[in-house]
Amino acid sequence: MMQRDAASTMLGMTVEHDAPGEAVVSMTVREDMLNGFAITHGGLVFTLADTAFAIACNEDERVTVAGGADIAFLKSTTVGQRLTARAIRRVVSGRNGLYDVTVTDESGDVVAEVRGRSLTTNRPHPR
């Protein structure tokens, strides 16, 4: 999946860990990722979490997509900081899944918490 993810590549994301039901993805905040208050744009914090979520829930030959997600922003960050998103599956029931993602900074402080809901489709992954 990540080989075709142009958005995550453009943002400089690195997959640190990828296993069924879990993933760790990191990214260094660049100047062009800041909002008007000189802090990391919340949408980019969410994008990092969403990428880890996507990797964690796509563990077989079927495409799994987000059915929804909620985020709590807990700490701001700025240019030069390294953010890491750790996603873990909580439960899968039929085609539905529930995943938690914690985004931390380089000191281990929690930047954001995400709860994602997945939906597994019948579509195969594109080749």
PDB file of N, CA, C and O in Angstrom, residues 52-89:
ATOM      1  N   ALA A  52      -0.797   5.542   9.696  1.00  0.00           N
ATOM      2  CA  ALA A  52      -0.531   4.394  10.578  1.00  0.00           C
ATOM      3  C   ALA A  52      -1.780   3.532  10.719  1.00  0.00           C
ATOM      4  O   ALA A  52      -1.704   2.295  10.684  1.00  0.00           O
ATOM      5  N   PHE A  53      -2.925   4.153  10.861  1.00  0.00           N
ATOM      6  CA  PHE A  53      -4.211   3.460  10.949  1.00  0.00           C
ATOM      7  C   PHE A  53      -4.438   2.609   9.700  1.00  0.00           C
ATOM      8  O   PHE A  53      -4.785   1.424   9.784  1.00  0.00           O
ATOM      9  N   ALA A  54      -4.210   3.193   8.527  1.00  0.00           N
ATOM     10  CA  ALA A  54      -4.419   2.479   7.262  1.00  0.00           C
ATOM     11  C   ALA A  54      -3.520   1.252   7.148  1.00  0.00           C
ATOM     12  O   ALA A  54      -3.959   0.186   6.720  1.00  0.00           O
ATOM     13  N   ILE A  55      -2.273   1.414   7.543  1.00  0.00           N
ATOM     14  CA  ILE A  55      -1.342   0.277   7.475  1.00  0.00           C
ATOM     15  C   ILE A  55      -1.782  -0.818   8.446  1.00  0.00           C
ATOM     16  O   ILE A  55      -1.786  -2.008   8.099  1.00  0.00           O
ATOM     17  N   ALA A  56      -2.174  -0.430   9.647  1.00  0.00           N
ATOM     18  CA  ALA A  56      -2.571  -1.416  10.658  1.00  0.00           C
ATOM     19  C   ALA A  56      -3.808  -2.208  10.245  1.00  0.00           C
ATOM     20  O   ALA A  56      -3.902  -3.402  10.540  1.00  0.00           O
ATOM     21  N   CYS A  57      -4.739  -1.573   9.557  1.00  0.00           N
ATOM     22  CA  CYS A  57      -5.987  -2.282   9.254  1.00  0.00           C
ATOM     23  C   CYS A  57      -5.993  -2.972   7.890  1.00  0.00           C
ATOM     24  O   CYS A  57      -6.909  -3.738   7.600  1.00  0.00           O
ATOM     25  N   ASN A  58      -4.997  -2.758   7.066  1.00  0.00           N
ATOM     26  CA  ASN A  58      -4.909  -3.449   5.775  1.00  0.00           C
ATOM     27  C   ASN A  58      -3.950  -4.610   5.895  1.00  0.00           C
ATOM     28  O   ASN A  58      -2.776  -4.526   5.539  1.00  0.00           O
ATOM     29  N   GLU A  59      -4.461  -5.718   6.419  1.00  0.00           N
ATOM     30  CA  GLU A  59      -3.590  -6.848   6.730  1.00  0.00           C
ATOM     31  C   GLU A  59      -3.859  -8.080   5.884  1.00  0.00           C
ATOM     32  O   GLU A  59      -3.247  -9.116   6.095  1.00  0.00           O
ATOM     33  N   ASP A  60      -4.790  -7.999   4.935  1.00  0.00           N
ATOM     34  CA  ASP A  60      -4.999  -9.139   4.044  1.00  0.00           C
ATOM     35  C   ASP A  60      -5.194  -8.629   2.622  1.00  0.00           C
ATOM     36  O   ASP A  60      -4.882  -7.482   2.319  1.00  0.00           O
ATOM     37  N   GLU A  61      -5.734  -9.455   1.747  1.00  0.00           N
ATOM     38  CA  GLU A  61      -5.834  -9.103   0.333  1.00  0.00           C
ATOM     39  C   GLU A  61      -6.991  -8.164   0.018  1.00  0.00           C
ATOM     40  O   GLU A  61      -7.099  -7.660  -1.091  1.00  0.00           O
ATOM     41  N   ARG A  62      -7.860  -7.888   0.993  1.00  0.00           N
ATOM     42  CA  ARG A  62      -8.999  -6.993   0.764  1.00  0.00           C
ATOM     43  C   ARG A  62      -8.673  -5.566   1.204  1.00  0.00           C
ATOM     44  O   ARG A  62      -7.974  -5.352   2.190  1.00  0.00           O
ATOM     45  N   VAL A  63      -9.203  -4.597   0.470  1.00  0.00           N
ATOM     46  CA  VAL A  63      -9.014  -3.182   0.809  1.00  0.00           C
ATOM     47  C   VAL A  63      -9.860  -2.848   2.035  1.00  0.00           C
ATOM     48  O   VAL A  63     -11.058  -3.138   2.077  1.00  0.00           O
ATOM     49  N   THR A  64      -9.212  -2.250   3.036  1.00  0.00           N
ATOM     50  CA  THR A  64      -9.916  -1.760   4.217  1.00  0.00           C
ATOM     51  C   THR A  64      -9.759  -0.248   4.252  1.00  0.00           C
ATOM     52  O   THR A  64      -8.666   0.281   4.079  1.00  0.00           O
ATOM     53  N   VAL A  65     -10.880   0.444   4.449  1.00  0.00           N
ATOM     54  CA  VAL A  65     -10.897   1.908   4.439  1.00  0.00           C
ATOM     55  C   VAL A  65     -11.395   2.436   5.776  1.00  0.00           C
ATOM     56  O   VAL A  65     -11.964   1.692   6.581  1.00  0.00           O
ATOM     57  N   ALA A  66     -11.201   3.713   6.000  1.00  0.00           N
ATOM     58  CA  ALA A  66     -11.701   4.350   7.220  1.00  0.00           C
ATOM     59  C   ALA A  66     -13.201   4.563   7.090  1.00  0.00           C
ATOM     60  O   ALA A  66     -13.689   5.065   6.072  1.00  0.00           O
ATOM     61  N   GLY A  67     -13.913   4.169   8.128  1.00  0.00           N
ATOM     62  CA  GLY A  67     -15.341   4.446   8.205  1.00  0.00           C
ATOM     63  C   GLY A  67     -15.611   5.693   9.032  1.00  0.00           C
ATOM     64  O   GLY A  67     -16.706   6.224   9.051  1.00  0.00           O
ATOM     65  N   GLY A  68     -14.577   6.175   9.701  1.00  0.00           N
ATOM     66  CA  GLY A  68     -14.672   7.369  10.523  1.00  0.00           C
ATOM     67  C   GLY A  68     -13.520   7.409  11.498  1.00  0.00           C
ATOM     68  O   GLY A  68     -12.848   6.402  11.714  1.00  0.00           O
ATOM     69  N   ALA A  69     -13.288   8.579  12.057  1.00  0.00           N
ATOM     70  CA  ALA A  69     -12.212   8.737  13.039  1.00  0.00           C
ATOM     71  C   ALA A  69     -12.456  10.003  13.849  1.00  0.00           C
ATOM     72  O   ALA A  69     -13.052  10.965  13.354  1.00  0.00           O
ATOM     73  N   ASP A  70     -11.986   9.977  15.081  1.00  0.00           N
ATOM     74  CA  ASP A  70     -12.055  11.139  15.970  1.00  0.00           C
ATOM     75  C   ASP A  70     -10.649  11.410  16.475  1.00  0.00           C
ATOM     76  O   ASP A  70      -9.904  10.474  16.775  1.00  0.00           O
ATOM     77  N   ILE A  71     -10.310  12.698  16.595  1.00  0.00           N
ATOM     78  CA  ILE A  71      -8.971  13.059  17.065  1.00  0.00           C
ATOM     79  C   ILE A  71      -9.075  14.054  18.212  1.00  0.00           C
ATOM     80  O   ILE A  71      -9.949  14.927  18.215  1.00  0.00           O
ATOM     81  N   ALA A  72      -8.184  13.890  19.171  1.00  0.00           N
ATOM     82  CA  ALA A  72      -8.019  14.858  20.252  1.00  0.00           C
ATOM     83  C   ALA A  72      -6.590  15.383  20.147  1.00  0.00           C
ATOM     84  O   ALA A  72      -5.633  14.611  20.234  1.00  0.00           O
ATOM     85  N   PHE A  73      -6.454  16.697  19.916  1.00  0.00           N
ATOM     86  CA  PHE A  73      -5.136  17.334  19.864  1.00  0.00           C
ATOM     87  C   PHE A  73      -4.762  17.720  21.289  1.00  0.00           C
ATOM     88  O   PHE A  73      -5.489  18.444  21.957  1.00  0.00           O
ATOM     89  N   LEU A  74      -3.597  17.237  21.750  1.00  0.00           N
ATOM     90  CA  LEU A  74      -3.229  17.405  23.149  1.00  0.00           C
ATOM     91  C   LEU A  74      -2.002  18.279  23.371  1.00  0.00           C
ATOM     92  O   LEU A  74      -1.819  18.814  24.465  1.00  0.00           O
ATOM     93  N   LYS A  75      -1.151  18.410  22.359  1.00  0.00           N
ATOM     94  CA  LYS A  75       0.056  19.224  22.498  1.00  0.00           C
ATOM     95  C   LYS A  75       0.458  19.719  21.119  1.00  0.00           C
ATOM     96  O   LYS A  75       0.413  18.960  20.156  1.00  0.00           O
ATOM     97  N   SER A  76       0.860  20.960  21.027  1.00  0.00           N
ATOM     98  CA  SER A  76       1.312  21.482  19.734  1.00  0.00           C
ATOM     99  C   SER A  76       2.788  21.158  19.536  1.00  0.00           C
ATOM    100  O   SER A  76       3.539  20.923  20.489  1.00  0.00           O
ATOM    101  N   THR A  77       3.189  21.127  18.269  1.00  0.00           N
ATOM    102  CA  THR A  77       4.579  20.884  17.891  1.00  0.00           C
ATOM    103  C   THR A  77       4.958  21.896  16.824  1.00  0.00           C
ATOM    104  O   THR A  77       4.113  22.639  16.333  1.00  0.00           O
ATOM    105  N   THR A  78       6.239  21.906  16.472  1.00  0.00           N
ATOM    106  CA  THR A  78       6.689  22.874  15.474  1.00  0.00           C
ATOM    107  C   THR A  78       7.826  22.294  14.636  1.00  0.00           C
ATOM    108  O   THR A  78       8.199  21.123  14.802  1.00  0.00           O
ATOM    109  N   VAL A  79       8.368  23.114  13.775  1.00  0.00           N
ATOM    110  CA  VAL A  79       9.368  22.678  12.803  1.00  0.00           C
ATOM    111  C   VAL A  79      10.553  21.973  13.470  1.00  0.00           C
ATOM    112  O   VAL A  79      11.005  22.358  14.545  1.00  0.00           O
ATOM    113  N   GLY A  80      10.991  20.879  12.844  1.00  0.00           N
ATOM    114  CA  GLY A  80      12.133  20.122  13.329  1.00  0.00           C
ATOM    115  C   GLY A  80      11.778  18.981  14.255  1.00  0.00           C
ATOM    116  O   GLY A  80      12.610  18.103  14.503  1.00  0.00           O
ATOM    117  N   GLN A  81      10.568  18.972  14.783  1.00  0.00           N
ATOM    118  CA  GLN A  81      10.199  17.899  15.700  1.00  0.00           C
ATOM    119  C   GLN A  81       9.834  16.632  14.929  1.00  0.00           C
ATOM    120  O   GLN A  81       9.295  16.690  13.826  1.00  0.00           O
ATOM    121  N   ARG A  82      10.141  15.491  15.529  1.00  0.00           N
ATOM    122  CA  ARG A  82       9.851  14.182  14.932  1.00  0.00           C
ATOM    123  C   ARG A  82       8.602  13.630  15.594  1.00  0.00           C
ATOM    124  O   ARG A  82       8.575  13.445  16.819  1.00  0.00           O
ATOM    125  N   LEU A  83       7.560  13.397  14.790  1.00  0.00           N
ATOM    126  CA  LEU A  83       6.307  12.852  15.291  1.00  0.00           C
ATOM    127  C   LEU A  83       6.216  11.380  14.922  1.00  0.00           C
ATOM    128  O   LEU A  83       6.603  10.980  13.817  1.00  0.00           O
ATOM    129  N   THR A  84       5.682  10.584  15.835  1.00  0.00           N
ATOM    130  CA  THR A  84       5.534   9.147  15.609  1.00  0.00           C
ATOM    131  C   THR A  84       4.111   8.745  15.946  1.00  0.00           C
ATOM    132  O   THR A  84       3.605   9.080  17.019  1.00  0.00           O
ATOM    133  N   ALA A  85       3.476   8.029  15.016  1.00  0.00           N
ATOM    134  CA  ALA A  85       2.117   7.518  15.216  1.00  0.00           C
ATOM    135  C   ALA A  85       2.181   6.012  15.399  1.00  0.00           C
ATOM    136  O   ALA A  85       2.745   5.306  14.567  1.00  0.00           O
ATOM    137  N   ARG A  86       1.594   5.545  16.497  1.00  0.00           N
ATOM    138  CA  ARG A  86       1.529   4.105  16.792  1.00  0.00           C
ATOM    139  C   ARG A  86       0.072   3.676  16.757  1.00  0.00           C
ATOM    140  O   ARG A  86      -0.730   4.132  17.587  1.00  0.00           O
ATOM    141  N   ALA A  87      -0.261   2.814  15.800  1.00  0.00           N
ATOM    142  CA  ALA A  87      -1.642   2.336  15.643  1.00  0.00           C
ATOM    143  C   ALA A  87      -1.735   0.898  16.110  1.00  0.00           C
ATOM    144  O   ALA A  87      -0.831   0.093  15.850  1.00  0.00           O
ATOM    145  N   ILE A  88      -2.836   0.590  16.769  1.00  0.00           N
ATOM    146  CA  ILE A  88      -3.063  -0.780  17.232  1.00  0.00           C
ATOM    147  C   ILE A  88      -4.549  -1.126  17.097  1.00  0.00           C
ATOM    148  O   ILE A  88      -5.404  -0.295  17.383  1.00  0.00           O
ATOM    149  N   ARG A  89      -4.792  -2.333  16.649  1.00  0.00           N
ATOM    150  CA  ARG A  89      -6.165  -2.832  16.515  1.00  0.00           C
ATOM    151  C   ARG A  89      -6.700  -3.145  17.903  1.00  0.00           C
ATOM    152  O   ARG A  89      -6.045  -3.788  18.717  1.00  0.00           O
TER     153      ARG A  89
END
